[in-house]
PDB file of C-alpha atoms in Angstrom:
ATOM      1  CA  ALA A   1      85.500  90.257  80.130  1.00 57.00           C
ATOM      2  CA  ASP A   2      88.337  89.242  82.307  1.00 58.00           C
ATOM      3  CA  GLN A   3      90.453  91.776  81.023  1.00 55.00           C
ATOM      4  CA  ARG A   4      88.119  94.201  81.428  1.00 60.00           C
ATOM      5  CA  ARG A   5      87.748  93.758  84.793  1.00 54.00           C
ATOM      6  CA  THR A   6      91.418  93.998  85.230  1.00 50.00           C
ATOM      7  CA  ILE A   7      91.232  97.585  83.862  1.00 51.00           C
ATOM      8  CA  GLU A   8      88.426  98.680  86.684  1.00 56.00           C
ATOM      9  CA  THR A   9      89.886  97.125  89.535  1.00 53.00           C
ATOM     10  CA  VAL A  10      93.627  99.209  88.154  1.00 52.00           C
ATOM     11  CA  ARG A  11      91.467 101.682  87.951  1.00 53.00           C
ATOM     12  CA  GLN A  12      89.340 101.663  90.834  1.00 55.00           C
ATOM     13  CA  SER A  13      93.201 101.075  92.688  1.00 54.00           C
ATOM     14  CA  THR A  14      93.947 104.068  91.884  1.00 57.00           C
ATOM     15  CA  GLY A  15      91.191 106.090  92.326  1.00 56.00           C
ATOM     16  CA  ARG A  16      91.570 104.897  96.148  1.00 57.00           C
ATOM     17  CA  ILE A  17      95.353 106.273  96.448  1.00 60.00           C
ATOM     18  CA  PHE A  18      93.711 109.627  95.296  1.00 58.00           C
ATOM     19  CA  PHE A  19      91.469 109.895  97.345  1.00 63.00           C
ATOM     20  CA  PHE A  20      93.329 109.237  99.816  1.00 60.00           C
ATOM     21  CA  CYS A  21      95.943 111.357  99.098  1.00 63.00           C
ATOM     22  CA  GLN A  22      93.354 114.340  98.760  1.00 68.00           C
ATOM     23  CA  GLY A  23      91.974 113.297 102.463  1.00 70.00           C
ATOM     24  CA  ARG A  24      88.725 112.202 100.957  1.00 68.00           C
ATOM     25  CA  TYR A  25      88.832 108.763 103.303  1.00 66.00           C
ATOM     26  CA  ARG A  26      85.071 108.237 103.022  1.00 70.00           C
ATOM     27  CA  GLU A  27      85.554 107.855  99.297  1.00 71.00           C
ATOM     28  CA  ALA A  28      88.943 105.609  99.305  1.00 66.00           C
ATOM     29  CA  LEU A  29      86.795 103.495 101.702  1.00 67.00           C
ATOM     30  CA  GLU A  30      83.796 102.911  99.927  1.00 69.00           C
ATOM     31  CA  LEU A  31      85.444 102.119  96.621  1.00 65.00           C
ATOM     32  CA  ALA A  32      87.694  99.440  99.162  1.00 64.00           C
ATOM     33  CA  GLU A  33      84.762  97.869  99.991  1.00 65.00           C
ATOM     34  CA  GLU A  34      83.320  97.630  96.830  1.00 62.00           C
ATOM     35  CA  PHE A  35      86.619  96.074  95.499  1.00 58.00           C
ATOM     36  CA  ALA A  36      86.967  94.205  98.957  1.00 57.00           C
ATOM     37  CA  PRO A  37      86.473  90.285  97.550  1.00 58.00           C
ATOM     38  CA  GLU A  38      88.982  90.782  94.590  1.00 57.00           C
ATOM     39  CA  VAL A  39      91.013  92.262  96.305  1.00 54.00           C
ATOM     40  CA  ASP A  40      90.761  89.207  98.288  1.00 56.00           C
ATOM     41  CA  ARG A  41      90.779  86.709  96.393  1.00 59.00           C
ATOM     42  CA  ALA A  42      94.299  88.297  94.583  1.00 56.00           C
ATOM     43  CA  PRO A  43      97.645  87.419  95.432  1.00 55.00           C
ATOM     44  CA  HIS A  44      99.063  88.690  98.394  1.00 52.00           C
ATOM     45  CA  THR A  45     101.189  90.248  96.697  1.00 51.00           C
ATOM     46  CA  GLY A  46     101.823  93.557  94.703  1.00 56.00           C
ATOM     47  CA  LEU A  47      99.523  96.255  94.919  1.00 59.00           C
ATOM     48  CA  PRO A  48      96.997  95.173  96.950  1.00 71.00           C
ATOM     49  CA  LEU A  49      99.400  93.940  99.547  1.00 77.00           C
ATOM     50  CA  LEU A  50     100.868  97.538  98.858  1.00 79.00           C
ATOM     51  CA  GLN A  51      96.942  99.477  99.495  1.00 79.00           C
ATOM     52  CA  ARG A  52      95.997  97.348 102.795  1.00 84.00           C
ATOM     53  CA  PRO A  53      97.794  99.570 104.953  1.00 88.00           C
ATOM     54  CA  LEU A  54      96.405 102.713 103.320  1.00 84.00           C
ATOM     55  CA  ILE A  55      92.707 101.559 103.502  1.00 83.00           C
ATOM     56  CA  GLY A  56      93.710 100.368 107.123  1.00 88.00           C
ATOM     57  CA  THR A  57      95.071 103.971 107.935  1.00 88.00           C
ATOM     58  CA  GLY A  58      91.969 105.111 106.102  1.00 84.00           C
ATOM     59  CA  MET A  59      89.591 103.055 108.647  1.00 86.00           C
ATOM     60  CA  VAL A  60      91.338 104.629 111.726  1.00 91.00           C
ATOM     61  CA  TYR A  61      90.979 107.911 110.555  1.00 87.00           C
ATOM     62  CA  ARG A  62      87.260 107.406 110.457  1.00 85.00           C
ATOM     63  CA  GLY A  63      87.395 106.376 113.959  1.00 90.00           C
ATOM     64  CA  GLU A  64      87.505 102.356 113.075  1.00 90.00           C
ATOM     65  CA  ILE A  65      90.156 101.377 115.261  1.00 95.00           C
ATOM     66  CA  SER A  66      90.339  98.127 115.643  1.00 95.00           C
ATOM     67  CA  GLN A  67      89.050  97.205 112.253  1.00 92.00           C
ATOM     68  CA  GLY A  68      92.396  99.830 110.678  1.00 91.00           C
ATOM     69  CA  LEU A  69      94.902  98.409 112.989  1.00 96.00           C
ATOM     70  CA  GLY A  70      93.456  94.939 112.600  1.00 94.00           C
ATOM     71  CA  MET A  71      93.857  95.410 108.542  1.00 89.00           C
ATOM     72  CA  VAL A  72      97.524  97.124 108.707  1.00 94.00           C
ATOM     73  CA  ARG A  73      98.706  94.004 111.186  1.00 95.00           C
ATOM     74  CA  SER A  74      96.720  91.520 108.954  1.00 91.00           C
ATOM     75  CA  SER A  75      98.619  93.112 105.946  1.00 90.00           C
ATOM     76  CA  LEU A  76     102.383  92.751 107.507  1.00 94.00           C
ATOM     77  CA  SER A  77     101.578  88.974 108.753  1.00 94.00           C
ATOM     78  CA  MET A  78     100.981  88.560 104.963  1.00 90.00           C
ATOM     79  CA  ALA A  79     103.843  90.316 103.773  1.00 91.00           C
ATOM     80  CA  GLN A  80     106.371  88.847 106.203  1.00 93.00           C
ATOM     81  CA  LYS A  81     105.111  85.011 105.158  1.00 92.00           C
ATOM     82  CA  THR A  82     105.942  86.306 101.822  1.00 89.00           C
ATOM     83  CA  GLY A  83     109.339  88.091 102.127  1.00 90.00           C
ATOM     84  CA  ASN A  84     107.846  91.222 100.819  1.00 89.00           C
ATOM     85  CA  THR A  85     110.122  93.595 102.024  1.00 90.00           C
ATOM     86  CA  THR A  86     108.975  96.728 100.828  1.00 90.00           C
ATOM     87  CA  ALA A  87     105.246  95.717 102.073  1.00 90.00           C
ATOM     88  CA  SER A  88     106.605  95.008 105.465  1.00 94.00           C
ATOM     89  CA  CYS A  89     108.237  98.521 105.496  1.00 94.00           C
ATOM     90  CA  GLN A  90     104.715  99.997 104.465  1.00 93.00           C
ATOM     91  CA  ALA A  91     102.405  98.273 107.076  1.00 95.00           C
ATOM     92  CA  THR A  92     105.115  98.591 109.870  1.00 97.00           C
ATOM     93  CA  MET A  93     105.096 102.022 109.300  1.00 95.00           C
ATOM     94  CA  ALA A  94     101.802 102.837 109.144  1.00 95.00           C
ATOM     95  CA  LEU A  95     101.258 100.921 112.508  1.00 97.00           C
ATOM     96  CA  GLY A  96     103.348 103.195 113.611  1.00 97.00           C
ATOM     97  CA  HIS A  97     101.607 106.678 112.473  1.00 95.00           C
ATOM     98  CA  ASN A  98      98.133 105.101 113.218  1.00 96.00           C
ATOM     99  CA  HIS A  99      99.445 104.591 116.579  1.00 97.00           C
ATOM    100  CA  LEU A 100     100.243 108.190 117.234  1.00 96.00           C
ATOM    101  CA  VAL A 101      97.225 109.115 115.628  1.00 94.00           C
ATOM    102  CA  ILE A 102      94.557 107.381 118.296  1.00 96.00           C
ATOM    103  CA  GLY A 103      98.143 108.729 121.163  1.00 94.00           C
ATOM    104  CA  ARG A 104      99.852 106.054 121.692  1.00 95.00           C
ATOM    105  CA  TYR A 105     102.967 107.648 120.953  1.00 95.00           C
ATOM    106  CA  LYS A 106     105.373 104.753 123.320  1.00 95.00           C
ATOM    107  CA  GLU A 107     103.625 102.244 120.668  1.00 96.00           C
ATOM    108  CA  GLY A 108     104.059 104.275 117.780  1.00 96.00           C
ATOM    109  CA  VAL A 109     107.765 104.926 118.243  1.00 97.00           C
ATOM    110  CA  GLU A 110     108.243 101.013 118.718  1.00 97.00           C
ATOM    111  CA  PHE A 111     106.887 100.401 115.098  1.00 97.00           C
ATOM    112  CA  LEU A 112     108.813 103.259 113.629  1.00 96.00           C
ATOM    113  CA  GLU A 113     112.152 102.066 115.118  1.00 96.00           C
ATOM    114  CA  SER A 114     110.998  98.749 113.597  1.00 96.00           C
ATOM    115  CA  ALA A 115     110.144 100.532 110.239  1.00 95.00           C
ATOM    116  CA  LEU A 116     113.890 102.242 110.453  1.00 94.00           C
ATOM    117  CA  LYS A 117     115.543  99.063 110.752  1.00 94.00           C
ATOM    118  CA  LEU A 118     113.679  97.555 107.828  1.00 93.00           C
ATOM    119  CA  THR A 119     115.271 100.369 105.564  1.00 92.00           C
ATOM    120  CA  GLU A 120     118.694 100.109 106.953  1.00 88.00           C
ATOM    121  CA  ASP A 121     119.985  98.784 103.532  1.00 84.00           C
ATOM    122  CA  GLY A 122     118.928 101.872 101.651  1.00 77.00           C
ATOM    123  CA  GLU A 123     115.863 100.644  99.732  1.00 82.00           C
ATOM    124  CA  ASN A 124     112.129 102.055 100.261  1.00 86.00           C
ATOM    125  CA  LEU A 125     113.812 105.036 101.334  1.00 90.00           C
ATOM    126  CA  SER A 126     110.277 107.330 101.564  1.00 88.00           C
ATOM    127  CA  VAL A 127     109.617 104.892 104.443  1.00 90.00           C
ATOM    128  CA  ARG A 128     112.514 106.326 106.024  1.00 92.00           C
ATOM    129  CA  ILE A 129     112.344 109.458 105.705  1.00 92.00           C
ATOM    130  CA  SER A 130     108.534 109.289 106.352  1.00 91.00           C
ATOM    131  CA  ALA A 131     109.444 107.108 109.853  1.00 93.00           C
ATOM    132  CA  PHE A 132     111.710 109.959 110.876  1.00 94.00           C
ATOM    133  CA  LEU A 133     109.659 112.387 110.292  1.00 94.00           C
ATOM    134  CA  MET A 134     106.989 110.388 112.614  1.00 94.00           C
ATOM    135  CA  LEU A 135     109.366 109.853 114.928  1.00 96.00           C
ATOM    136  CA  ALA A 136     110.189 113.708 115.753  1.00 95.00           C
ATOM    137  CA  GLU A 137     106.464 114.066 116.243  1.00 92.00           C
ATOM    138  CA  ALA A 138     106.439 111.340 118.616  1.00 94.00           C
ATOM    139  CA  TYR A 139     109.129 112.224 120.574  1.00 94.00           C
ATOM    140  CA  HIS A 140     107.952 115.744 120.484  1.00 93.00           C
ATOM    141  CA  LYS A 141     104.783 114.553 121.619  1.00 91.00           C
ATOM    142  CA  LEU A 142     106.041 112.277 124.328  1.00 91.00           C
ATOM    143  CA  SER A 143     108.030 115.036 125.922  1.00 90.00           C
ATOM    144  CA  THR A 144     105.210 117.443 126.046  1.00 87.00           C
ATOM    145  CA  THR A 145     102.830 114.933 127.640  1.00 76.00           C
ATOM    146  CA  THR A 146     105.615 113.149 130.076  1.00 65.00           C
ATOM    147  CA  GLY A 147     107.827 115.888 130.703  1.00 58.00           C
ATOM    148  CA  VAL A 148     110.484 113.721 129.586  1.00 52.00           C
ATOM    149  CA  SER A 149     112.637 113.843 126.560  1.00 47.00           C
ATOM    150  CA  LYS A 150     114.295 110.911 124.658  1.00 46.00           C
TER     151      LYS A 150
END
């Protein structure tokens, strides 16, 4: 029974990621809410920890800004406590991205620059590339809204 539940949990985790990538945030969050108790009981490492920023971002996209940002912040805190650099990078980048989504560009830039610093060792290349792309967008938005270029 435990093995079946583990397999089902992995299947649901994969489903959340696919729904998110397809822009089907409601479905992704419904699956996340269904399995939230199990994710919360799981060790705050590995896949559950890496999915929290994704779920939080989906919440921001749905307009649940405070809850979404809170989930991403808590995942960053857990990643820092466990020394999980990959999860720290993902969560920091997600915070930067989410701040851009809600129009808080200066705060977004701060998080994205922090994410870049976390990737200076050459690890987490996807975060590094994504952070550079988001920074380009943020600098553009800042220059068009304030008339100042960075």
